[in-house]
Amino acid sequence: MLITDRRKEMPLIFKPAFKLSVLAVLAVLLIGVLLWIQGLLSSFLIAIILVFILSPAVDYFERRGITRSSAILIVLFLILILIVSLALYTSNAIIGEYEDFADQLDFYSSMLNDEIHRRIAELEGKFGLDRYEAGPRLLNLIQSKLKQAFLFTGATFGTIIFWIAAVPLMLFFFLLDGYRIKRALIGFLPNRYFEMSLNIHQKISHIVGSFIRAKLIESVVVGLCALAGFFVVGLVFKPLNYAFFLAILVGLFNIIPYLGPLIGTIPVLLVAIVQYVLLPQFPEFSAAAASSWAPVFAIVGVLVFAQVVDNVYLIPVVLGRSVNVHPLIVLLSVILGFEILGITGMIISIPLASIVQTLIFEVADGIKSLRH
Amino acid sequence: MKRISALWGNVLKQEAKDRSIAAILSRIPVFSSLSKAELRLIEKIVYLRNYQQNEVIFIEGEPGAGMYIIESGKVRICLGPHADEEHEIALLEPGDFFGELALIDDHPRSATAAAIMPTRLVGFFRSDLISIINRNPQMGVKIQENIMQILVRRLRITDQRLSDVCDELRAYQEKLEAESKAGEKE
């Protein structure tokens, strides 16, 4: 008997082509439903990312002899307590800073914009050039996009309410029955692809799980480094405005590899340059303080220090062997994520990109290693 | 009669009476030390797979995912990619198990397995074992201990066979030396 010999008269439901077609139809239907109901797709994706982050915590409580459903409830309850206490103790500061920042962002950008226009006009006068409109237009475009990114305006109030309602439910369901869903899906695959799918699932869970958890740790540590640095700079010079909110932005954007640290630097530099260099030139806006670049350089130093800590100490330890996402995939997914969901889309696009990248590589490897 | 491979032959075979999944699992050395409650958990985790006559289960060289237990039917284990009688190293029957080394790592399969008649297999896989270790370490340790015992037993059998082959080779070498000495005298 040759390995390619297969019985021809197998019932329809056992035929690989039939099974694969049913799975494809189900996948298309699922995507259709997710796209059809607004907010459902993003809730679904956020819940999947949270499953990777919270699974070890649920497993931890389950190891102590608690049933899985109770373990999930304990973890969700602890997160609720964390969110409520954060909201109680820091929301005034952070939300106050956010509101101020949102109010002042236009003013800050226009100050910087005017300064840049003035410098361009000087250069034009110096070299006798015609008015070059593309530069300011590009600047305006970047400003409007960045404003949308930094102020979280990509997600509407309705979407956020939908997340609050849908994400915990989905999360509970995925944490409790994720195993059964996986078992049903893999169990339905034809015998030929069955073992390959199990191997791929195991690798994806491991690689993506460690990647997402590592990114979370990285973002928290970098955010804290930035916050500590801003306070030190504030002690030496004048305290940086919106330090809490800016440190959160630095930490959040750090989730995006390669581009994130650069994007996170923009609002910090904007505030620092306007606050320490431009505003002191107008006594009507600011208390008497000398215009100085020194605090700006110190803030840049803080951000560079946070990146050094991240790249030299954190990444080798926490990211370790988990595969990083390819720069091209990062760029594409960030653009796509931003277009769909603004800043939330940019940030959740990275763990999703890691899932897609690992899936593609592992399926390609799995098919290569199939010998029949 | 064919020589049964130490790796693939069921060196721990027992008589099967009860044919329920839990009973089948309890007779498999990998799960033999588990309590009834633990066996019921395993019963929910395992996959039941149906194979047609002549359908390949896995092929030598493919990364392994886990072990199989035969609930009904027969499975032929062969060396090389062809699952024919010529390359057969073991013929397994209901209650027998194979592929348990893949519970340890995804090292390529060391033989090919194919169903020689309509066969129903119970599959237990590495990802499930890892999940058990994470969620219920006590049960995980019991299973791992059982796997270790199987490996030790197989290692001892292989060791014994190697020692037998060495003895045979030594005897053959002595015989050859004696023959060559006798030839020189003549």
Tab-separated table of N, CA and C in Angstrom, chain A residues 245-366:
chain	number	residue	atom	x	y	z
A	245	PHE	N	-0.008	62.301	31.708
A	245	PHE	CA	-0.654	61.920	30.452
A	245	PHE	C	0.386	61.616	29.368
A	246	LEU	N	1.449	62.431	29.327
A	246	LEU	CA	2.487	62.219	28.306
A	246	LEU	C	3.231	60.902	28.554
A	247	ALA	N	3.465	60.570	29.856
A	247	ALA	CA	4.151	59.305	30.172
A	247	ALA	C	3.279	58.122	29.743
A	248	ILE	N	1.957	58.262	29.926
A	248	ILE	CA	1.049	57.180	29.484
A	248	ILE	C	1.139	57.023	27.972
A	249	LEU	N	1.160	58.168	27.255
A	249	LEU	CA	1.272	58.102	25.787
A	249	LEU	C	2.583	57.410	25.379
A	250	VAL	N	3.697	57.785	26.049
A	250	VAL	CA	5.003	57.185	25.723
A	250	VAL	C	4.930	55.666	25.926
A	251	GLY	N	4.358	55.234	27.061
A	251	GLY	CA	4.238	53.795	27.347
A	251	GLY	C	3.352	53.098	26.340
A	252	LEU	N	2.196	53.698	26.043
A	252	LEU	CA	1.255	53.068	25.114
A	252	LEU	C	1.861	52.926	23.719
A	253	PHE	N	2.478	54.025	23.234
A	253	PHE	CA	3.032	53.971	21.875
A	253	PHE	C	4.217	53.019	21.796
A	254	ASN	N	4.860	52.750	22.946
A	254	ASN	CA	6.007	51.854	22.927
A	254	ASN	C	5.611	50.423	22.546
A	255	ILE	N	4.298	50.123	22.633
A	255	ILE	CA	3.834	48.796	22.212
A	255	ILE	C	4.129	48.592	20.726
A	256	ILE	N	4.071	49.688	19.966
A	256	ILE	CA	4.323	49.570	18.518
A	256	ILE	C	5.837	49.507	18.295
A	257	PRO	N	6.357	48.395	17.773
A	257	PRO	CA	7.797	48.329	17.574
A	257	PRO	C	8.248	49.326	16.486
A	258	TYR	N	9.484	49.729	16.539
A	258	TYR	CA	10.148	50.626	15.565
A	258	TYR	C	9.530	52.030	15.521
A	259	LEU	N	8.222	52.137	15.173
A	259	LEU	CA	7.599	53.445	14.978
A	259	LEU	C	7.153	54.062	16.299
A	260	GLY	N	6.687	53.215	17.212
A	260	GLY	CA	6.048	53.673	18.444
A	260	GLY	C	6.867	54.690	19.225
A	261	PRO	N	8.146	54.362	19.539
A	261	PRO	CA	8.931	55.308	20.329
A	261	PRO	C	9.018	56.680	19.662
A	262	LEU	N	9.093	56.703	18.311
A	262	LEU	CA	9.165	57.987	17.602
A	262	LEU	C	7.850	58.750	17.733
A	263	ILE	N	6.719	58.027	17.533
A	263	ILE	CA	5.407	58.689	17.612
A	263	ILE	C	5.192	59.214	19.038
A	264	GLY	N	5.602	58.407	20.036
A	264	GLY	CA	5.422	58.808	21.435
A	264	GLY	C	6.231	60.053	21.787
A	265	THR	N	7.343	60.270	21.042
A	265	THR	CA	8.193	61.430	21.332
A	265	THR	C	7.532	62.735	20.877
A	266	ILE	N	6.693	62.663	19.825
A	266	ILE	CA	6.143	63.885	19.216
A	266	ILE	C	5.343	64.746	20.222
A	267	PRO	N	4.332	64.186	20.933
A	267	PRO	CA	3.585	65.065	21.841
A	267	PRO	C	4.464	65.609	22.970
A	268	VAL	N	5.437	64.763	23.426
A	268	VAL	CA	6.308	65.201	24.521
A	268	VAL	C	7.146	66.387	24.054
A	269	LEU	N	7.722	66.262	22.838
A	269	LEU	CA	8.555	67.346	22.311
A	269	LEU	C	7.725	68.597	22.074
A	270	LEU	N	6.487	68.388	21.562
A	270	LEU	CA	5.599	69.519	21.282
A	270	LEU	C	5.373	70.335	22.564
A	271	VAL	N	4.989	69.605	23.625
A	271	VAL	CA	4.722	70.288	24.888
A	271	VAL	C	6.004	70.928	25.430
A	272	ALA	N	7.117	70.164	25.389
A	272	ALA	CA	8.365	70.650	25.982
A	272	ALA	C	8.873	71.893	25.246
A	273	ILE	N	8.854	71.849	23.896
A	273	ILE	CA	9.384	72.991	23.134
A	273	ILE	C	8.525	74.238	23.388
A	274	VAL	N	7.186	74.038	23.320
A	274	VAL	CA	6.304	75.191	23.514
A	274	VAL	C	6.450	75.728	24.942
A	275	GLN	N	6.454	74.784	25.931
A	275	GLN	CA	6.480	75.217	27.323
A	275	GLN	C	7.812	75.881	27.723
A	276	TYR	N	8.915	75.259	27.327
A	276	TYR	CA	10.212	75.742	27.815
A	276	TYR	C	10.876	76.764	26.888
A	277	VAL	N	10.543	76.727	25.552
A	277	VAL	CA	11.254	77.597	24.612
A	277	VAL	C	10.371	78.717	24.071
A	278	LEU	N	9.149	78.365	23.575
A	278	LEU	CA	8.353	79.378	22.882
A	278	LEU	C	7.555	80.259	23.826
A	279	LEU	N	6.845	79.639	24.790
A	279	LEU	CA	5.979	80.431	25.674
A	279	LEU	C	6.735	81.524	26.443
A	280	PRO	N	7.933	81.218	26.991
A	280	PRO	CA	8.635	82.262	27.744
A	280	PRO	C	8.943	83.502	26.912
A	281	GLN	N	8.839	83.375	25.530
A	281	GLN	CA	9.098	84.547	24.696
A	281	GLN	C	7.905	85.515	24.740
A	282	PHE	N	6.732	84.998	25.238
A	282	PHE	CA	5.542	85.857	25.311
A	282	PHE	C	5.144	86.023	26.775
A	283	PRO	N	5.532	87.078	27.412
A	283	PRO	CA	5.285	87.239	28.852
A	283	PRO	C	3.799	87.211	29.192
A	284	GLU	N	2.915	87.555	28.196
A	284	GLU	CA	1.474	87.552	28.506
A	284	GLU	C	0.946	86.136	28.715
A	285	PHE	N	1.620	85.123	28.159
A	285	PHE	CA	1.172	83.736	28.322
A	285	PHE	C	1.814	83.052	29.513
A	286	SER	N	2.953	83.493	29.877
A	286	SER	CA	3.732	82.694	30.833
A	286	SER	C	4.359	83.573	31.896
A	287	ALA	N	4.501	82.981	33.076
A	287	ALA	CA	5.191	83.700	34.142
A	287	ALA	C	6.641	83.898	33.718
A	288	ALA	N	7.280	84.883	34.301
A	288	ALA	CA	8.647	85.195	33.871
A	288	ALA	C	9.565	83.996	34.031
A	289	ALA	N	9.976	83.455	32.937
A	289	ALA	CA	10.947	82.365	32.950
A	289	ALA	C	11.739	82.489	31.665
A	290	ALA	N	13.006	82.201	31.783
A	290	ALA	CA	13.858	82.385	30.617
A	290	ALA	C	13.608	81.267	29.612
A	291	SER	N	13.593	81.661	28.321
A	291	SER	CA	13.450	80.653	27.274
A	291	SER	C	14.742	79.843	27.217
A	292	SER	N	14.610	78.496	27.336
A	292	SER	CA	15.836	77.691	27.368
A	292	SER	C	15.610	76.336	26.702
A	293	TRP	N	16.624	75.904	25.974
A	293	TRP	CA	16.527	74.574	25.332
A	293	TRP	C	16.977	73.469	26.285
A	294	ALA	N	17.625	73.846	27.401
A	294	ALA	CA	18.200	72.820	28.296
A	294	ALA	C	17.164	71.798	28.775
A	295	PRO	N	15.969	72.245	29.286
A	295	PRO	CA	14.998	71.229	29.728
A	295	PRO	C	14.518	70.336	28.595
A	296	VAL	N	14.433	70.910	27.364
A	296	VAL	CA	13.998	70.093	26.214
A	296	VAL	C	15.015	68.976	25.972
A	297	PHE	N	16.293	69.350	26.004
A	297	PHE	CA	17.330	68.326	25.811
A	297	PHE	C	17.284	67.295	26.933
A	298	ALA	N	17.012	67.792	28.161
A	298	ALA	CA	16.932	66.858	29.296
A	298	ALA	C	15.782	65.874	29.078
A	299	ILE	N	14.642	66.359	28.545
A	299	ILE	CA	13.482	65.489	28.299
A	299	ILE	C	13.806	64.488	27.190
A	300	VAL	N	14.524	64.970	26.144
A	300	VAL	CA	14.949	64.044	25.083
A	300	VAL	C	15.854	62.975	25.706
A	301	GLY	N	16.734	63.408	26.622
A	301	GLY	CA	17.627	62.469	27.316
A	301	GLY	C	16.829	61.416	28.072
A	302	VAL	N	15.747	61.849	28.736
A	302	VAL	CA	14.885	60.912	29.489
A	302	VAL	C	14.305	59.868	28.534
A	303	LEU	N	13.805	60.334	27.387
A	303	LEU	CA	13.186	59.400	26.428
A	303	LEU	C	14.222	58.431	25.869
A	304	VAL	N	15.439	58.974	25.591
A	304	VAL	CA	16.511	58.099	25.080
A	304	VAL	C	16.877	57.077	26.153
A	305	PHE	N	16.949	57.533	27.418
A	305	PHE	CA	17.288	56.635	28.519
A	305	PHE	C	16.246	55.504	28.619
A	306	ALA	N	14.940	55.896	28.502
A	306	ALA	CA	13.874	54.883	28.579
A	306	ALA	C	14.040	53.860	27.447
A	307	GLN	N	14.436	54.344	26.267
A	307	GLN	CA	14.638	53.424	25.135
A	307	GLN	C	15.845	52.518	25.345
A	308	VAL	N	16.900	53.081	25.963
A	308	VAL	CA	18.104	52.269	26.245
A	308	VAL	C	17.727	51.160	27.234
A	309	VAL	N	16.990	51.543	28.300
A	309	VAL	CA	16.552	50.546	29.293
A	309	VAL	C	15.734	49.463	28.575
A	310	ASP	N	14.828	49.902	27.695
A	310	ASP	CA	13.967	48.966	26.972
A	310	ASP	C	14.780	48.019	26.092
A	311	ASN	N	15.664	48.614	25.264
A	311	ASN	CA	16.369	47.796	24.264
A	311	ASN	C	17.504	46.965	24.835
A	312	VAL	N	18.185	47.500	25.857
A	312	VAL	CA	19.355	46.780	26.383
A	312	VAL	C	18.958	45.776	27.463
A	313	TYR	N	18.006	46.187	28.348
A	313	TYR	CA	17.683	45.300	29.469
A	313	TYR	C	16.371	44.539	29.295
A	314	LEU	N	15.324	45.290	28.879
A	314	LEU	CA	13.996	44.664	28.867
A	314	LEU	C	13.808	43.673	27.726
A	315	ILE	N	14.060	44.149	26.493
A	315	ILE	CA	13.766	43.292	25.326
A	315	ILE	C	14.474	41.939	25.413
A	316	PRO	N	15.810	41.906	25.713
A	316	PRO	CA	16.452	40.583	25.772
A	316	PRO	C	15.856	39.683	26.865
A	317	VAL	N	15.385	40.288	27.963
A	317	VAL	CA	14.875	39.465	29.065
A	317	VAL	C	13.409	39.069	28.836
A	318	VAL	N	12.546	40.057	28.596
A	318	VAL	CA	11.118	39.728	28.536
A	318	VAL	C	10.679	39.236	27.162
A	319	LEU	N	11.253	39.812	26.092
A	319	LEU	CA	10.831	39.373	24.757
A	319	LEU	C	11.541	38.077	24.391
A	320	GLY	N	12.800	37.976	24.837
A	320	GLY	CA	13.587	36.752	24.701
A	320	GLY	C	13.464	36.106	23.349
A	321	ARG	N	12.952	34.877	23.375
A	321	ARG	CA	12.927	34.096	22.136
A	321	ARG	C	11.666	34.326	21.311
A	322	SER	N	10.684	35.066	21.896
A	322	SER	CA	9.460	35.242	21.114
A	322	SER	C	9.758	36.135	19.908
A	323	VAL	N	9.165	35.779	18.781
A	323	VAL	CA	9.513	36.419	17.516
A	323	VAL	C	8.959	37.840	17.475
A	324	ASN	N	9.780	38.762	16.990
A	324	ASN	CA	9.284	40.118	16.843
A	324	ASN	C	8.580	40.256	15.497
A	325	VAL	N	7.720	41.268	15.395
A	325	VAL	CA	6.966	41.433	14.151
A	325	VAL	C	7.832	42.168	13.123
A	326	HIS	N	7.744	41.733	11.870
A	326	HIS	CA	8.561	42.314	10.799
A	326	HIS	C	8.196	43.792	10.613
A	327	PRO	N	9.226	44.678	10.392
A	327	PRO	CA	8.959	46.117	10.275
A	327	PRO	C	7.881	46.456	9.242
A	328	LEU	N	7.906	45.772	8.105
A	328	LEU	CA	6.930	46.070	7.041
A	328	LEU	C	5.512	45.756	7.527
A	329	ILE	N	5.369	44.628	8.243
A	329	ILE	CA	4.049	44.243	8.770
A	329	ILE	C	3.619	45.265	9.824
A	330	VAL	N	4.594	45.741	10.643
A	330	VAL	CA	4.278	46.758	11.653
A	330	VAL	C	3.701	47.991	10.974
A	331	LEU	N	4.409	48.463	9.908
A	331	LEU	CA	4.001	49.684	9.215
A	331	LEU	C	2.593	49.532	8.641
A	332	LEU	N	2.373	48.436	7.915
A	332	LEU	CA	1.073	48.225	7.276
A	332	LEU	C	-0.045	48.118	8.311
A	333	SER	N	0.219	47.332	9.385
A	333	SER	CA	-0.856	47.109	10.359
A	333	SER	C	-1.160	48.381	11.144
A	334	VAL	N	-0.110	49.197	11.409
A	334	VAL	CA	-0.335	50.444	12.152
A	334	VAL	C	-1.176	51.403	11.313
A	335	ILE	N	-0.858	51.503	10.009
A	335	ILE	CA	-1.627	52.401	9.127
A	335	ILE	C	-3.077	51.929	9.056
A	336	LEU	N	-3.247	50.629	8.844
A	336	LEU	CA	-4.594	50.055	8.723
A	336	LEU	C	-5.369	50.237	10.042
A	337	GLY	N	-4.695	49.941	11.160
A	337	GLY	CA	-5.323	50.057	12.473
A	337	GLY	C	-5.744	51.483	12.759
A	338	PHE	N	-4.875	52.442	12.366
A	338	PHE	CA	-5.170	53.854	12.607
A	338	PHE	C	-6.376	54.304	11.785
A	339	GLU	N	-6.424	53.838	10.519
A	339	GLU	CA	-7.539	54.233	9.650
A	339	GLU	C	-8.870	53.723	10.214
A	340	ILE	N	-8.847	52.509	10.815
A	340	ILE	CA	-10.103	51.916	11.292
A	340	ILE	C	-10.486	52.435	12.681
A	341	LEU	N	-9.514	52.464	13.592
A	341	LEU	CA	-9.873	52.723	15.001
A	341	LEU	C	-9.009	53.772	15.689
A	342	GLY	N	-8.287	54.571	14.906
A	342	GLY	CA	-7.442	55.591	15.524
A	342	GLY	C	-6.345	54.985	16.374
A	343	ILE	N	-6.049	55.623	17.510
A	343	ILE	CA	-4.921	55.167	18.340
A	343	ILE	C	-5.151	53.741	18.851
A	344	THR	N	-6.410	53.421	19.210
A	344	THR	CA	-6.706	52.068	19.715
A	344	THR	C	-6.356	51.052	18.636
A	345	GLY	N	-6.729	51.401	17.418
A	345	GLY	CA	-6.437	50.509	16.283
A	345	GLY	C	-4.945	50.327	16.096
A	346	MET	N	-4.185	51.445	16.244
A	346	MET	CA	-2.724	51.363	16.076
A	346	MET	C	-2.133	50.394	17.088
A	347	ILE	N	-2.608	50.506	18.341
A	347	ILE	CA	-2.000	49.710	19.411
A	347	ILE	C	-2.458	48.253	19.342
A	348	ILE	N	-3.767	48.023	19.092
A	348	ILE	CA	-4.182	46.603	19.067
A	348	ILE	C	-3.746	45.924	17.765
A	349	SER	N	-3.349	46.743	16.758
A	349	SER	CA	-2.932	46.118	15.500
A	349	SER	C	-1.632	45.319	15.668
A	350	ILE	N	-0.798	45.704	16.667
A	350	ILE	CA	0.506	45.029	16.799
A	350	ILE	C	0.352	43.579	17.308
A	351	PRO	N	-0.355	43.342	18.436
A	351	PRO	CA	-0.559	41.932	18.823
A	351	PRO	C	-1.278	41.135	17.741
A	352	LEU	N	-2.225	41.802	17.046
A	352	LEU	CA	-2.940	41.074	15.989
A	352	LEU	C	-1.989	40.741	14.846
A	353	ALA	N	-1.089	41.703	14.532
A	353	ALA	CA	-0.104	41.448	13.471
A	353	ALA	C	0.786	40.277	13.869
A	354	SER	N	1.128	40.197	15.172
A	354	SER	CA	1.988	39.080	15.616
A	354	SER	C	1.242	37.755	15.442
A	355	ILE	N	-0.097	37.763	15.699
A	355	ILE	CA	-0.874	36.532	15.507
A	355	ILE	C	-0.870	36.146	14.030
A	356	VAL	N	-1.133	37.144	13.152
A	356	VAL	CA	-1.221	36.854	11.709
A	356	VAL	C	0.139	36.386	11.185
A	357	GLN	N	1.224	37.099	11.601
A	357	GLN	CA	2.558	36.729	11.116
A	357	GLN	C	2.912	35.302	11.541
A	358	THR	N	2.697	34.990	12.826
A	358	THR	CA	3.033	33.648	13.311
A	358	THR	C	2.187	32.608	12.585
A	359	LEU	N	0.894	32.934	12.383
A	359	LEU	CA	-0.002	31.994	11.697
A	359	LEU	C	0.520	31.691	10.289
A	360	ILE	N	0.888	32.759	9.553
A	360	ILE	CA	1.361	32.559	8.167
A	360	ILE	C	2.636	31.708	8.155
A	361	PHE	N	3.621	32.089	9.009
A	361	PHE	CA	4.895	31.365	9.021
A	361	PHE	C	4.692	29.898	9.426
A	362	GLU	N	3.882	29.679	10.484
A	362	GLU	CA	3.722	28.316	10.986
A	362	GLU	C	2.931	27.444	10.012
A	363	VAL	N	1.894	28.027	9.359
A	363	VAL	CA	1.139	27.242	8.379
A	363	VAL	C	2.058	26.879	7.212
A	364	ALA	N	2.880	27.857	6.754
A	364	ALA	CA	3.803	27.577	5.645
A	364	ALA	C	4.769	26.464	6.048
A	365	ASP	N	5.322	26.547	7.268
A	365	ASP	CA	6.249	25.512	7.769
A	365	ASP	C	5.542	24.165	7.864
A	366	GLY	N	4.315	24.192	8.402
A	366	GLY	CA	3.540	22.962	8.588
A	366	GLY	C	3.264	22.286	7.252
